[in-house]
Short mmCIF file of C-alpha atoms in Angstrom, two decimals:
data_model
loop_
_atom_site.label_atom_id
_atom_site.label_comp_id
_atom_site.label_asym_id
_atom_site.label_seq_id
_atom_site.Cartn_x
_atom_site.Cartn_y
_atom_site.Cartn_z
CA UNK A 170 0.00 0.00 0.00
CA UNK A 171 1.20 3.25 -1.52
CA UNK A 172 0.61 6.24 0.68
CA UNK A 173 0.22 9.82 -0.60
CA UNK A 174 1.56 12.83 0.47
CA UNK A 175 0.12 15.19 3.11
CA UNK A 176 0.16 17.96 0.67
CA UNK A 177 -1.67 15.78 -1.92
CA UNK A 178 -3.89 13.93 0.97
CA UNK A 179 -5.24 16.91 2.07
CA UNK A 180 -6.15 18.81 -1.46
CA UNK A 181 -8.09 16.02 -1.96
CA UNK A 182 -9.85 15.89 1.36
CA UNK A 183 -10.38 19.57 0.36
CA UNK A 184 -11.60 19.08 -3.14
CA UNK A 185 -14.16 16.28 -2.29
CA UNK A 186 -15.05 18.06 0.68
CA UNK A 187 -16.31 21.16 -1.13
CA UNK A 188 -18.01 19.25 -3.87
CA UNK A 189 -20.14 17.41 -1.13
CA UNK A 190 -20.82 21.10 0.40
CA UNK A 191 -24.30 20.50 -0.51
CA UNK A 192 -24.53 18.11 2.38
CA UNK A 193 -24.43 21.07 5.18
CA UNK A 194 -27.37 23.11 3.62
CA UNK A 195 -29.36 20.05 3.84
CA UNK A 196 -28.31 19.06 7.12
CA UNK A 197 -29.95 21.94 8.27
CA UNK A 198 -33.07 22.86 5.80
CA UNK A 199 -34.59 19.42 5.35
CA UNK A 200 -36.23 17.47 7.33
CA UNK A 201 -35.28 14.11 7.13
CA UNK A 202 -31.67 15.40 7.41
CA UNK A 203 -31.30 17.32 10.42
CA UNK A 204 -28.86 15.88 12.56
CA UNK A 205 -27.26 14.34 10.37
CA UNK A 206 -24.02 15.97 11.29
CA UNK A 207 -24.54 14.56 14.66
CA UNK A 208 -24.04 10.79 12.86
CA UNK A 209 -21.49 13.10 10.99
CA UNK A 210 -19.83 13.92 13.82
CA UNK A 211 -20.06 10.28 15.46
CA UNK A 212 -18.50 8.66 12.25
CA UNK A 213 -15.66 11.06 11.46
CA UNK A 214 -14.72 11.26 15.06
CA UNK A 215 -14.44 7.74 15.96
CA UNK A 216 -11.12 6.84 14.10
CA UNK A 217 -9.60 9.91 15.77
CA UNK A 218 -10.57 8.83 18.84
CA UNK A 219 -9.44 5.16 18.21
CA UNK A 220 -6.02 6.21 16.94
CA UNK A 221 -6.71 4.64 13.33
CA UNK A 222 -5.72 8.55 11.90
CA UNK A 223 -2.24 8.78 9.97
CA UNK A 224 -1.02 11.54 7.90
CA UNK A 225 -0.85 10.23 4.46
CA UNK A 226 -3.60 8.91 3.07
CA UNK A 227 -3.63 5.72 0.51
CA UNK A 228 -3.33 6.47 -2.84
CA UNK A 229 -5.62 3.82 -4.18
CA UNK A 230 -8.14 5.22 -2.06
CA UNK A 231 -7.80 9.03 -3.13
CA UNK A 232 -7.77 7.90 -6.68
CA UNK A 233 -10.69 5.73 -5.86
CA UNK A 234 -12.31 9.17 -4.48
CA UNK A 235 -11.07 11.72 -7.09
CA UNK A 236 -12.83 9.24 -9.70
CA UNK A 237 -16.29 9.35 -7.60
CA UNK A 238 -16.17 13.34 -7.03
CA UNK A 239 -15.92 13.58 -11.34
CA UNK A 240 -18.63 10.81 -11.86
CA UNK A 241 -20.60 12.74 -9.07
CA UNK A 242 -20.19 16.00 -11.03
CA UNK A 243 -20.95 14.48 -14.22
CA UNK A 244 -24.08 12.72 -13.62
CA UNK A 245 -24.59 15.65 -10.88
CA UNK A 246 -25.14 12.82 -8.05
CA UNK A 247 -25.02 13.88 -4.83
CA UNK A 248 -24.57 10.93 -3.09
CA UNK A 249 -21.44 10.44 -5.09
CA UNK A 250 -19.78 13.35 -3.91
CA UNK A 251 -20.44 12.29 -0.27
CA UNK A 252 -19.68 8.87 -0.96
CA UNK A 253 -16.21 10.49 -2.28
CA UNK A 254 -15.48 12.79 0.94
CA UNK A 255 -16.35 9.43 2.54
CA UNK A 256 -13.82 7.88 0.90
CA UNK A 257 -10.97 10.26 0.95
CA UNK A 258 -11.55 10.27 5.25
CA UNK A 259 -10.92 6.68 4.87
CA UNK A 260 -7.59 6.82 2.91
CA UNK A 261 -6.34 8.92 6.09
CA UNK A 262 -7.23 5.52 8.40
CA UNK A 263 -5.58 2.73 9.51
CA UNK A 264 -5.83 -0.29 7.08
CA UNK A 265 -8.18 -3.62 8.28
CA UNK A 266 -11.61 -5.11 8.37
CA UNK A 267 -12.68 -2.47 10.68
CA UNK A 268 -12.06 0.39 8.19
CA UNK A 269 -14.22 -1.33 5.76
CA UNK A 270 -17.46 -1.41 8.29
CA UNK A 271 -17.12 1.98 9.72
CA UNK A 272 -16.96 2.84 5.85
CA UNK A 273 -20.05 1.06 4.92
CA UNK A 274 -21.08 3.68 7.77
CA UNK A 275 -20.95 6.87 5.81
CA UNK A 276 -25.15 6.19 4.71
CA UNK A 277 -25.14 7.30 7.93
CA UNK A 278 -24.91 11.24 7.11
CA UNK A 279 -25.94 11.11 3.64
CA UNK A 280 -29.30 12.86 2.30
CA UNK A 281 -29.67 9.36 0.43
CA UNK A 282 -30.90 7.34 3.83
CA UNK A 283 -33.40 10.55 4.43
CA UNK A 284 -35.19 10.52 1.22
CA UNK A 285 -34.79 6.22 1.80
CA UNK A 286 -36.76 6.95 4.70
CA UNK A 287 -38.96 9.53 4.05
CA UNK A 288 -41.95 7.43 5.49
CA UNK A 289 -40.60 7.48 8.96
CA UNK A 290 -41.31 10.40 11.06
CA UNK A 291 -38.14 12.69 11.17
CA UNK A 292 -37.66 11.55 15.23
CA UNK A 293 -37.26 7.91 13.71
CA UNK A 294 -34.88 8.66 10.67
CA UNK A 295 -32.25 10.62 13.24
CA UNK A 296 -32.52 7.50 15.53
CA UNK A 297 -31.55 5.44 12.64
CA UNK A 298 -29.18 7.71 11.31
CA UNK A 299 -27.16 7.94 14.63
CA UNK A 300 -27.74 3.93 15.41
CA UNK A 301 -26.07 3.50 12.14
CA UNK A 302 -23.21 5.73 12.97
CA UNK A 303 -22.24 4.37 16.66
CA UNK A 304 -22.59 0.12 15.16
CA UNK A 305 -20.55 1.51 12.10
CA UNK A 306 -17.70 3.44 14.66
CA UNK A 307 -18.50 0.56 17.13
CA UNK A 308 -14.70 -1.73 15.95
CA UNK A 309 -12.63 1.15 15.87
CA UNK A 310 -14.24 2.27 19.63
CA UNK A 311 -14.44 -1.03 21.46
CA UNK A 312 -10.33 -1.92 19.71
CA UNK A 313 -9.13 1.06 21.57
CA UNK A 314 -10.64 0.12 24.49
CA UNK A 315 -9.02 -3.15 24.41
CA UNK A 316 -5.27 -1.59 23.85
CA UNK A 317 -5.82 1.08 26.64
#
């Protein structure tokens, strides 16, 4: 596994970043979306927390998300660009099975699960959102528990 660059790591945490910039207007206009940058929060956090950060991301990944931001713009897809920001956070953590389950995680904060779950009431979709967030960060919390 190649790593990239800080320099390059972090342009493209900043590019994908303000492609899914959409994201934050919904978190806080719709309904099925608020709070989402609570589950936000939860998932991006966790890794931090758990010590599964390192400086340069992996390459595959970032190319991985550079090639999701331009199929987002393209097909103007939304979902892609989070899914992209999603992925270039995850080149910057610690390789494993656990990185691939909190990843899965990212639904979590997306306007995708809201409009999935536009039936529920909006009390229900932020319990679901959240509950998907904590299981997702759940490996990476309950591993640094363990090494403490």
């Amino acid at each position: 596994m190649k790593h990239a660059s800080r320099i390059l790591t972090f342009a493209v945490l900043a590019f994908t970043f303000w492609k899914a910039r959409a994201l934050g207007t919904a978190w806080f206009n719709s309904p099925y979306d608020q709070l989402s940058w609570a589950a936000f929060a939860c998932w991006v956090l966790t890794p931090l927390a758990g010590g599964a950060i390192r400086a340069g991301g992996e390459i595959s990944w970032l190319a991985i998300s550079l090639c999701m931001s331009i199929a987002g713009t393209v097909g103007d897809l939304s979902v892609l660009h989070a899914a992209a920001f999603a992925t270039a956070v995850g080149a910057c953590t610690r390789a494993g099975w656990e990185r691939l389950w909190w990843f899965a995680g990212f639904v979590s904060w997306t306007s995708a699960l809201g409009w999935m779950l536009n039936g529920c009431s909006s009390m229900q979709v932020i319990c679901i959102r959240l509950l998907i967030a904590i299981i997702a960060s759940w490996p990476w919390f309950m591993g640094r528990r363990a090494a403490a």
